[in-house]
Amino acid sequence: MTPHYAAAFNDLREGIRNWPIWGRLGWQEVKRRYRRTVFGPFWATISIGMFIGGMSFIYAPLFNTTVSTYLPWLTTGLVSWSLIAALINEGTGTYTAGVGIITTLNFPYSILNFMVIWRNVIVFFHNLLIVIVVVLALGVPINSSTLLIIPGLAIIALNGIWITMILGMVSARYRDIPQLVGNLTQILMFVTPVFWVTSSLGDRGHKVTQANYVFHLVEVLRQPMLGQTPTLMNYAVTLGGAALGMLVALFLFARFRRRIPYWL
Amino acid sequence: MASINVENVTIDFPIYGAGRRSLRQSLLARTGGLVRREGNHMQHILVRALENVSFKLEDGDRLGLIGHNGAGKSTLLKALAGVYWPDAGAIRIDGRISPLFTAAPGLDLEDSGQENIKTCGMFLGMSAEEVARKMPDIMEFCELGEYLDLPVRTYSAGMITRLCFAIATSIDPDILLLDEGLAAGDARFANRAEHRMNGLINRTRILVLASHSDAMIKQMCNKGILLEKGKVLALGSVDDVLKEYHRRNDELAAPAAE
């Protein structure tokens, strides 16, 4: 396949320009999922809330901490992780879910990528409610670092573009990938310090977590929610990763964008 | 000025997840494009949907695509719509193109009729303002009244057709690609639908229509193209091409009748 970089860039540019479509579809999708429920999208919030409530009391003693220090750590970590995991898992279905329109229309496919990202950002804002409750109830500091939530969210969304592009394409062609990715994210959840505290692993644990890309993604969003500043390393890794990921995604998109309809 | 220029277009469909057994079945098939295998172990199955197709269309041309099931009519329409990029050859198109295939693009059964009008309209290339401007006309034409606030899954098949038809025909394209079977509904609606469809066709510069109905092709088209197994067998005035189509059908039928 000869690469068509102009077509790939054009797709992304047109996708951004068509924000009213994915803005709308993202909302619709969230509404659809919870239609006829009383709590709507807050069901995601409630389920995380219940999970956190239960886990805190069992895990806090396990890690030799108090509930009041463990609970904010777990809450912010799980809310950040949920967003990242959803981008990875739902990213695999980016193009296969759009089969109806991809096989009838010529349109910027990146609309579908932005839709997946936007939909999960909306869910994140619902989940943020638990964070706010926990932060206020337990007196977690709110300061200038808290504002870093915004760049943190932006960095994750930016990474979401290449993640959904690559996984979307590979999954459209090879249908085993979504299954595999589903399994891997499950393992990733336990490997990444979401439930457990980094310090409990000691020096070796430090190295393991530093080598985990998803850990840095979690950190740029979790630390500001705890009123802390993420490390320079966290920012360097996630921004560098976004740049590198975009390069790979564009390379693949330029080559295979035209093949996507044939794969569906 | 709108124009379509199709040059030596060939399209192969890779078929995934088809075993040897289904291959044997497709080899026995009398319709459809040529099926062949490639790769070291002949593991890649390819269906040649279009082969070396060329033609040119300009303002005022109304082209009818004629042929059996699987002759390549829909593939050609989709290639013109830009859905499938040709493996070989080139398609050059000047003008705003609107594909009207089976259902409205992006239709979601869980959403209400009104929500679907917005979504589908945007996918058909209308801006939010354009959709808002055309909304009253669409709502009035489909005559769904209060149903427009209900989820589409509560509609009858005929009502869904009405909605899709009303949305699809509200556009202003330069080039219209039409797959048959779009219009339906009850007798009274069919009458209004025909009227609305004619209005749409009169607004467009170029029409490409795929249909099995001679009457429909004759009524709407001035040019014809006869496809068989992805190849162009005849190209010319609609009457000549239809004549050729029936001559071939009779030839095929003759030995069978003996």
Coordinates of C-alpha atoms in Angstrom, one line a residue:
Chain A
M1 CA 0.0 0.0 0.0
T2 CA 1.4 3.4 -0.9
P3 CA 0.9 5.9 1.9
H4 CA -1.4 8.8 1.3
Y5 CA -0.2 11.3 4.0
A6 CA -2.2 14.2 2.5
A7 CA -5.4 12.1 2.7
A8 CA -4.6 11.1 6.3
F9 CA -4.0 14.7 7.4
N10 CA -7.1 15.8 5.5
D11 CA -9.2 13.2 7.3
L12 CA -8.0 14.5 10.7
R13 CA -8.4 18.1 9.8
E14 CA -11.9 17.6 8.5
G15 CA -12.7 15.4 11.5
I16 CA -11.8 18.3 13.8
R17 CA -13.7 20.8 11.7
N18 CA -16.8 18.5 12.0
W19 CA -16.9 18.8 15.7
P20 CA -20.6 19.4 15.8
I21 CA -21.2 15.9 14.5
W22 CA -19.0 14.0 17.0
G23 CA -19.9 16.4 19.8
R24 CA -23.5 15.4 19.2
L25 CA -22.9 11.7 18.6
G26 CA -20.8 11.5 21.8
W27 CA -23.7 12.9 23.8
Q28 CA -26.2 10.7 22.0
E29 CA -24.2 7.6 22.7
V30 CA -24.0 8.4 26.5
K31 CA -27.7 9.1 26.6
R32 CA -28.5 6.0 24.6
R33 CA -26.6 3.7 26.9
Y34 CA -28.5 4.9 30.0
R35 CA -31.9 5.5 28.4
R36 CA -34.8 4.5 30.6
T37 CA -32.6 4.4 33.7
V38 CA -33.4 6.7 36.5
F39 CA -29.8 7.7 37.3
G40 CA -28.6 7.8 33.7
P41 CA -24.8 8.3 33.2
F42 CA -24.5 8.5 36.9
W43 CA -24.7 4.8 37.0
A44 CA -21.1 4.7 36.0
T45 CA -20.5 7.1 38.9
I46 CA -22.5 5.0 41.3
S47 CA -20.7 1.8 40.3
I48 CA -17.3 3.3 40.8
G49 CA -18.5 4.9 44.1
M50 CA -19.7 1.6 45.4
F51 CA -16.6 -0.2 44.4
I52 CA -14.4 2.4 46.0
G53 CA -16.5 2.3 49.2
G54 CA -16.1 -1.4 49.5
M55 CA -12.5 -1.6 48.5
S56 CA -11.2 1.1 50.8
F57 CA -12.1 -0.7 54.0
I58 CA -10.5 -3.9 53.0
Y59 CA -7.4 -2.6 51.2
A60 CA -6.5 0.3 53.5
P61 CA -5.3 -2.1 56.3
L62 CA -3.6 -4.3 53.7
F63 CA -1.3 -1.4 52.7
N64 CA -0.9 -0.2 56.2
T65 CA -2.6 3.1 55.6
T66 CA -5.7 4.7 57.0
V67 CA -9.0 4.8 55.0
S68 CA -8.7 8.6 55.0
T69 CA -5.4 8.5 53.1
Y70 CA -6.2 5.4 51.0
L71 CA -9.6 6.5 49.9
P72 CA -8.6 9.6 47.9
W73 CA -5.7 7.7 46.3
L74 CA -8.0 4.9 45.2
T75 CA -10.8 7.2 44.0
T76 CA -8.6 9.5 41.9
G77 CA -6.6 6.6 40.6
L78 CA -9.7 4.5 39.6
V79 CA -11.4 7.5 38.0
S80 CA -8.3 8.2 35.9
W81 CA -7.8 4.6 35.1
S82 CA -11.4 4.1 34.0
L83 CA -11.0 6.9 31.4
I84 CA -7.8 5.4 30.1
A85 CA -9.0 1.8 30.1
A86 CA -12.2 2.9 28.3
L87 CA -10.2 4.6 25.6
I88 CA -8.2 1.5 25.1
N89 CA -11.1 -1.0 25.2
E90 CA -13.6 1.1 23.3
G91 CA -10.9 2.2 20.9
T92 CA -10.8 -1.3 19.5
G93 CA -14.4 -0.9 18.2
T94 CA -13.9 2.6 16.8
Y95 CA -14.2 1.6 13.2
T96 CA -16.1 -1.7 13.5
A97 CA -18.9 0.2 15.4
G98 CA -19.1 2.6 12.5
V99 CA -19.6 -0.1 9.9
G100 CA -23.1 1.3 8.9
I101 CA -21.7 4.7 7.8
I102 CA -18.3 3.7 6.7
T103 CA -19.8 1.4 4.1
T104 CA -22.3 3.9 2.8
L105 CA -20.5 7.3 3.0
N106 CA -17.2 8.9 2.3
F107 CA -16.5 11.0 5.4
P108 CA -13.6 11.7 7.7
Y109 CA -13.2 8.6 9.8
S110 CA -11.5 10.6 12.5
I111 CA -15.0 11.7 13.5
L112 CA -15.4 8.2 14.9
N113 CA -12.2 8.6 16.9
F114 CA -13.1 11.9 18.3
M115 CA -16.6 10.6 19.2
V116 CA -15.1 7.7 21.3
I117 CA -12.8 10.1 23.1
W118 CA -15.5 12.8 23.7
R119 CA -18.0 10.2 24.9
N120 CA -15.5 9.0 27.5
V121 CA -14.6 12.5 28.6
I122 CA -18.3 13.1 29.2
V123 CA -18.4 10.0 31.4
F124 CA -15.2 11.2 33.2
F125 CA -17.0 14.4 34.1
H126 CA -19.8 12.4 35.7
N127 CA -17.2 10.4 37.7
L128 CA -15.5 13.5 38.8
L129 CA -18.5 13.9 41.1
I130 CA -17.2 11.1 43.4
V131 CA -13.7 12.7 43.4
I132 CA -15.3 16.0 44.5
V133 CA -17.3 14.3 47.3
V134 CA -14.2 12.5 48.6
V135 CA -11.9 15.5 48.3
L136 CA -14.4 17.7 50.2
A137 CA -15.2 15.1 52.8
L138 CA -11.6 14.1 53.6
G139 CA -10.0 17.5 53.3
V140 CA -7.8 16.7 50.4
P141 CA -5.9 20.0 49.5
I142 CA -7.3 22.1 46.7
N143 CA -4.7 24.5 45.4
S144 CA -3.0 25.7 42.2
S145 CA -2.0 22.1 41.3
T146 CA -5.6 21.2 41.2
L147 CA -5.9 23.3 38.0
L148 CA -3.4 20.8 36.3
I149 CA -6.5 18.5 35.9
I150 CA -7.2 20.3 32.7
P151 CA -3.8 19.7 31.0
G152 CA -3.9 16.2 32.4
L153 CA -7.2 15.5 30.8
A154 CA -6.0 17.1 27.6
I155 CA -2.9 14.8 27.5
I156 CA -5.0 11.7 28.0
A157 CA -7.4 12.8 25.2
L158 CA -4.5 13.5 23.0
N159 CA -3.1 10.0 23.6
G160 CA -6.6 8.7 23.0
I161 CA -6.3 9.9 19.4
W162 CA -3.5 7.6 18.5
I163 CA -4.7 4.8 20.7
T164 CA -8.1 4.6 19.1
M165 CA -6.6 5.1 15.6
I166 CA -4.2 2.2 15.9
L167 CA -6.4 -0.2 17.9
G168 CA -9.4 0.7 15.7
M169 CA -7.6 -0.2 12.5
V170 CA -5.8 -3.3 13.8
S171 CA -9.1 -4.5 15.4
A172 CA -11.1 -3.9 12.2
R173 CA -8.6 -6.1 10.3
Y174 CA -7.9 -8.8 12.9
R175 CA -10.9 -9.6 15.0
D176 CA -8.9 -11.3 17.7
I177 CA -7.4 -8.0 18.8
P178 CA -10.4 -6.7 20.9
Q179 CA -10.4 -9.9 22.9
L180 CA -6.7 -9.7 23.4
V181 CA -6.8 -6.1 24.4
G182 CA -9.6 -6.8 26.8
N183 CA -7.5 -9.3 28.6
L184 CA -4.4 -7.2 28.6
T185 CA -6.2 -4.1 30.1
Q186 CA -7.4 -6.3 32.9
I187 CA -3.8 -7.4 33.7
L188 CA -2.7 -3.8 33.2
M189 CA -5.1 -2.6 35.9
F190 CA -3.4 -4.8 38.5
V191 CA 0.1 -4.0 37.2
T192 CA -0.6 -0.2 37.4
P193 CA -0.7 1.4 40.8
V194 CA -4.4 2.0 41.0
F195 CA -5.4 -0.1 43.9
W196 CA -2.0 -0.4 45.5
V197 CA 0.4 2.3 46.7
T198 CA 3.6 2.7 44.8
S199 CA 5.7 2.9 48.0
S200 CA 4.5 -0.5 49.2
L201 CA 6.6 -2.2 46.4
G202 CA 9.9 -0.6 47.5
D203 CA 12.8 0.2 45.1
R204 CA 12.1 -2.5 42.6
G205 CA 8.4 -1.6 42.4
H206 CA 9.5 1.9 41.6
K207 CA 11.4 0.8 38.5
V208 CA 8.5 -1.4 37.4
T209 CA 5.9 1.3 37.6
Q210 CA 8.2 3.9 35.9
A211 CA 8.5 1.6 32.9
N212 CA 4.7 1.4 32.7
Y213 CA 3.4 3.9 30.2
V214 CA -0.1 3.8 31.6
F215 CA 1.2 4.7 35.1
H216 CA 2.4 8.1 33.7
L217 CA -1.0 8.6 32.0
V218 CA -2.8 7.9 35.3
E219 CA -0.4 10.2 37.2
V220 CA -0.9 13.3 35.0
L221 CA -4.6 13.2 36.0
R222 CA -4.5 11.7 39.5
Q223 CA -1.9 13.9 41.1
P224 CA -3.7 17.2 40.3
M225 CA -6.9 15.7 41.8
L226 CA -4.9 15.0 45.0
G227 CA -3.7 18.6 45.0
Q228 CA -0.2 17.5 43.9
T229 CA 1.9 18.3 40.9
P230 CA 2.8 15.4 38.6
T231 CA 6.5 14.9 38.0
L232 CA 8.3 16.4 35.0
M233 CA 9.0 12.8 34.1
N234 CA 5.2 12.1 33.9
Y235 CA 4.7 15.0 31.5
A236 CA 7.8 14.1 29.4
V237 CA 6.7 10.5 29.0
T238 CA 3.1 11.2 28.2
L239 CA 3.7 14.0 25.8
G240 CA 6.6 12.2 24.1
G241 CA 4.4 9.1 24.0
A242 CA 1.6 11.1 22.4
A243 CA 4.0 12.4 19.7
L244 CA 5.5 9.0 19.0
G245 CA 2.1 7.4 19.0
M246 CA 0.7 9.9 16.6
L247 CA 3.6 9.3 14.2
V248 CA 2.9 5.6 14.2
A249 CA -0.9 6.1 13.9
L250 CA -0.4 8.5 11.0
F251 CA 1.9 6.1 9.3
L252 CA -0.7 3.3 9.5
F253 CA -3.6 5.6 8.8
A254 CA -1.9 6.9 5.6
R255 CA -1.4 3.4 4.4
F256 CA -4.6 1.7 5.4
R257 CA -7.3 4.3 5.7
R258 CA -8.6 3.3 2.3
R259 CA -8.6 -0.3 3.2
I260 CA -10.8 0.1 6.3
P261 CA -14.2 -0.2 4.4
Y262 CA -12.9 -3.4 2.8
W263 CA -12.2 -4.8 6.3
L264 CA -15.6 -4.3 7.7
Chain B
M1 CA -20.7 22.1 -13.9
A2 CA -20.6 18.7 -12.4
S3 CA -18.8 15.7 -13.9
I4 CA -17.8 12.2 -13.3
N5 CA -14.8 10.6 -14.9
V6 CA -14.2 6.9 -14.3
E7 CA -11.1 5.4 -15.8
N8 CA -10.2 1.7 -15.9
V9 CA -11.5 1.1 -12.4
T10 CA -11.0 -2.3 -10.9
I11 CA -12.1 -3.3 -7.4
D12 CA -11.3 -6.5 -5.6
F13 CA -13.0 -7.4 -2.3
P14 CA -10.9 -9.4 0.1
I15 CA -13.2 -11.9 1.9
Y16 CA -12.3 -12.7 5.5
G17 CA -13.5 -15.5 7.6
A18 CA -14.7 -17.6 4.6
G19 CA -13.6 -21.2 4.7
R20 CA -12.9 -23.6 1.8
R21 CA -16.4 -24.9 1.9
S22 CA -17.9 -21.6 1.3
L23 CA -15.4 -21.0 -1.5
R24 CA -16.5 -24.1 -3.3
Q25 CA -20.0 -22.9 -3.0
S26 CA -19.2 -19.5 -4.4
L27 CA -17.3 -21.0 -7.3
L28 CA -20.5 -22.8 -8.3
A29 CA -22.4 -19.6 -8.2
R30 CA -23.7 -18.2 -11.5
T31 CA -23.9 -14.6 -10.4
G32 CA -21.4 -12.3 -8.8
G33 CA -17.9 -11.3 -9.6
L34 CA -15.0 -13.7 -10.2
V35 CA -13.7 -15.4 -7.1
R36 CA -10.1 -16.2 -6.9
R37 CA -7.4 -17.1 -4.4
E38 CA -4.0 -15.7 -3.8
G39 CA -1.1 -16.1 -1.4
N40 CA 1.3 -19.0 -0.6
H41 CA -1.4 -21.3 0.5
M42 CA -4.2 -19.8 -1.6
Q43 CA -5.5 -18.5 1.7
H44 CA -6.6 -15.0 0.5
I45 CA -10.0 -15.0 -1.1
L46 CA -10.7 -12.1 -3.5
V47 CA -13.9 -11.3 -5.3
R48 CA -13.5 -9.2 -8.4
A49 CA -16.4 -6.8 -8.1
L50 CA -15.5 -4.4 -10.9
E51 CA -13.1 -4.9 -13.7
N52 CA -11.7 -2.2 -16.0
V53 CA -14.8 0.0 -15.8
S54 CA -14.6 3.3 -17.7
F55 CA -17.1 6.0 -18.5
K56 CA -17.7 9.8 -18.4
L57 CA -20.7 11.7 -17.3
E58 CA -21.6 15.4 -17.5
D59 CA -24.4 17.8 -16.6
G60 CA -27.8 16.4 -17.6
D61 CA -26.6 12.8 -17.8
R62 CA -28.9 10.3 -16.1
L63 CA -27.2 6.9 -16.0
G64 CA -29.0 3.7 -15.3
L65 CA -26.9 0.8 -14.0
I66 CA -28.4 -2.5 -15.4
G67 CA -27.4 -6.0 -14.6
H68 CA -28.2 -9.2 -12.6
N69 CA -27.8 -9.5 -8.8
G70 CA -24.1 -9.2 -8.0
A71 CA -23.2 -7.7 -11.4
G72 CA -21.4 -4.8 -9.6
K73 CA -24.1 -2.1 -9.6
S74 CA -23.9 -1.4 -5.9
T75 CA -20.2 -1.6 -5.8
L76 CA -20.0 0.9 -8.7
L77 CA -22.3 3.2 -6.8
K78 CA -20.3 2.9 -3.7
A79 CA -17.0 3.5 -5.6
L80 CA -18.6 6.7 -7.0
A81 CA -19.6 7.7 -3.5
G82 CA -16.0 7.4 -2.4
V83 CA -16.7 4.5 0.0
Y84 CA -14.4 2.1 -1.8
W85 CA -11.2 3.3 -3.3
P86 CA -10.4 1.4 -6.5
D87 CA -7.4 -0.9 -6.5
A88 CA -6.6 0.2 -10.0
G89 CA -7.7 3.1 -12.2
A90 CA -9.1 6.4 -11.0
I91 CA -12.4 8.2 -10.3
R92 CA -12.5 11.9 -10.7
I93 CA -15.6 13.7 -9.5
D94 CA -16.5 17.4 -9.7
G95 CA -19.5 18.5 -7.6
R96 CA -21.2 17.8 -4.3
I97 CA -22.2 14.2 -4.3
S98 CA -25.0 12.6 -2.3
P99 CA -25.4 8.9 -2.0
L100 CA -28.9 7.6 -1.3
F101 CA -28.6 4.0 -0.5
T102 CA -30.9 1.8 1.5
A103 CA -31.4 3.6 4.9
A104 CA -30.4 7.0 6.2
P105 CA -26.8 7.0 7.3
G106 CA -26.3 7.0 11.0
L107 CA -29.9 6.0 11.8
D108 CA -30.2 4.8 15.3
L109 CA -33.3 2.9 16.5
E110 CA -33.0 4.1 20.1
D111 CA -33.1 7.8 19.1
S112 CA -36.3 9.7 18.4
G113 CA -37.3 10.6 14.8
Q114 CA -36.3 14.2 15.3
E115 CA -32.8 13.3 16.8
N116 CA -32.3 11.0 13.8
I117 CA -33.2 13.8 11.3
K118 CA -30.4 15.8 12.9
T119 CA -27.8 13.0 12.9
C120 CA -28.5 11.7 9.4
G121 CA -28.8 15.2 8.0
M122 CA -25.3 16.0 9.3
F123 CA -23.9 12.8 7.9
L124 CA -25.4 13.7 4.6
G125 CA -23.3 16.8 4.7
M126 CA -25.7 19.4 6.0
S127 CA -24.6 21.9 8.6
A128 CA -26.6 22.2 11.9
E129 CA -28.2 25.4 10.5
E130 CA -29.1 23.7 7.3
V131 CA -30.8 20.8 9.2
A132 CA -32.7 23.3 11.3
R133 CA -33.9 25.1 8.2
K134 CA -35.1 22.0 6.6
M135 CA -36.5 20.4 9.7
P136 CA -40.1 21.7 9.2
D137 CA -40.2 20.5 5.6
I138 CA -38.9 17.0 6.6
M139 CA -41.3 16.7 9.5
E140 CA -44.2 17.8 7.4
F141 CA -43.4 15.5 4.5
C142 CA -43.0 12.3 6.5
E143 CA -46.3 13.0 8.3
L144 CA -45.2 11.2 11.4
G145 CA -46.6 13.8 13.8
E146 CA -46.2 13.0 17.4
Y147 CA -44.2 9.9 16.5
L148 CA -41.2 12.1 15.8
D149 CA -40.7 12.5 19.5
L150 CA -40.7 8.7 20.0
P151 CA -37.8 6.3 19.5
V152 CA -37.6 5.0 16.0
R153 CA -37.7 1.4 17.3
T154 CA -41.4 2.0 18.0
Y155 CA -42.1 2.8 14.3
S156 CA -43.5 0.4 11.8
A157 CA -41.3 -0.6 8.8
G158 CA -43.3 1.8 6.6
M159 CA -42.9 4.6 9.0
I160 CA -39.1 4.1 9.1
T161 CA -39.1 4.2 5.3
R162 CA -41.0 7.5 5.4
L163 CA -38.6 9.0 7.8
C164 CA -35.5 7.9 5.8
F165 CA -37.0 9.0 2.6
A166 CA -37.9 12.4 3.9
I167 CA -34.4 13.0 5.2
A168 CA -32.7 11.6 2.2
T169 CA -34.6 13.7 -0.3
S170 CA -34.1 17.0 1.6
I171 CA -30.6 17.4 0.3
D172 CA -29.4 19.5 -2.6
P173 CA -26.7 17.6 -4.4
D174 CA -25.0 18.2 -7.7
I175 CA -24.6 14.4 -8.2
L176 CA -27.2 12.0 -6.9
L177 CA -26.4 8.3 -6.5
L178 CA -29.5 6.2 -6.1
D179 CA -30.0 2.6 -5.2
E180 CA -33.4 1.3 -6.1
G181 CA -35.9 0.4 -3.4
L182 CA -35.6 3.6 -1.6
A183 CA -39.1 4.7 -2.0
A184 CA -42.0 2.8 -0.5
G185 CA -44.8 3.3 2.0
D186 CA -48.5 3.0 1.4
A187 CA -50.1 4.0 -1.9
R188 CA -50.8 7.6 -1.0
F189 CA -47.3 8.1 0.3
A190 CA -45.8 6.4 -2.7
N191 CA -47.5 9.0 -4.8
R192 CA -46.1 11.9 -2.8
A193 CA -42.8 10.2 -2.7
E194 CA -42.6 9.9 -6.4
H195 CA -43.4 13.6 -6.7
R196 CA -40.7 14.5 -4.2
M197 CA -38.2 12.2 -5.8
N198 CA -38.8 13.8 -9.2
G199 CA -38.2 17.2 -7.7
L200 CA -34.9 16.0 -6.2
I201 CA -33.8 14.5 -9.5
N202 CA -34.7 17.7 -11.4
R203 CA -32.5 19.7 -9.0
T204 CA -29.5 17.5 -9.6
R205 CA -27.1 17.8 -12.5
I206 CA -26.1 14.1 -12.7
L207 CA -28.0 11.0 -11.6
V208 CA -26.7 7.5 -11.4
L209 CA -29.4 4.9 -10.6
A210 CA -29.1 1.2 -10.0
S211 CA -32.3 -0.7 -10.6
H212 CA -33.9 -3.9 -11.7
S213 CA -37.0 -2.2 -12.9
D214 CA -37.0 -1.4 -16.7
A215 CA -39.8 1.0 -16.2
M216 CA -37.9 3.0 -13.5
I217 CA -34.7 3.1 -15.6
K218 CA -36.6 4.1 -18.7
Q219 CA -38.5 6.8 -16.9
M220 CA -35.5 8.3 -15.1
C221 CA -32.5 7.7 -17.2
N222 CA -31.2 8.7 -20.6
K223 CA -28.0 6.6 -20.6
G224 CA -27.5 3.0 -19.6
I225 CA -24.6 0.8 -18.7
L226 CA -24.9 -3.0 -18.7
L227 CA -22.7 -4.8 -16.1
E228 CA -22.0 -8.5 -15.8
K229 CA -19.6 -10.0 -13.3
G230 CA -18.1 -6.6 -12.8
K231 CA -17.4 -5.9 -16.5
V232 CA -19.1 -3.4 -18.8
L233 CA -20.9 -5.2 -21.5
A234 CA -22.7 -2.3 -23.1
L235 CA -22.7 1.5 -22.7
G236 CA -25.0 3.9 -24.6
S237 CA -28.5 5.1 -24.8
V238 CA -30.9 3.6 -22.3
D239 CA -33.1 1.9 -24.9
D240 CA -30.2 0.2 -26.6
V241 CA -28.6 -1.0 -23.4
L242 CA -31.9 -2.4 -22.2
K243 CA -32.5 -4.1 -25.5
E244 CA -29.0 -5.7 -25.3
Y245 CA -29.7 -6.8 -21.7
H246 CA -32.9 -8.6 -22.7
R247 CA -31.3 -10.1 -25.8
R248 CA -28.7 -11.7 -23.6
N249 CA -31.3 -12.9 -21.1
D250 CA -33.2 -14.5 -23.9
E251 CA -30.1 -16.2 -25.1
L252 CA -29.4 -17.6 -21.7
A253 CA -32.9 -18.7 -21.2
A254 CA -33.2 -20.4 -24.6
P255 CA -31.1 -23.5 -24.0
A256 CA -32.7 -24.0 -20.6
A257 CA -36.2 -23.9 -22.2
E258 CA -35.4 -26.8 -24.6

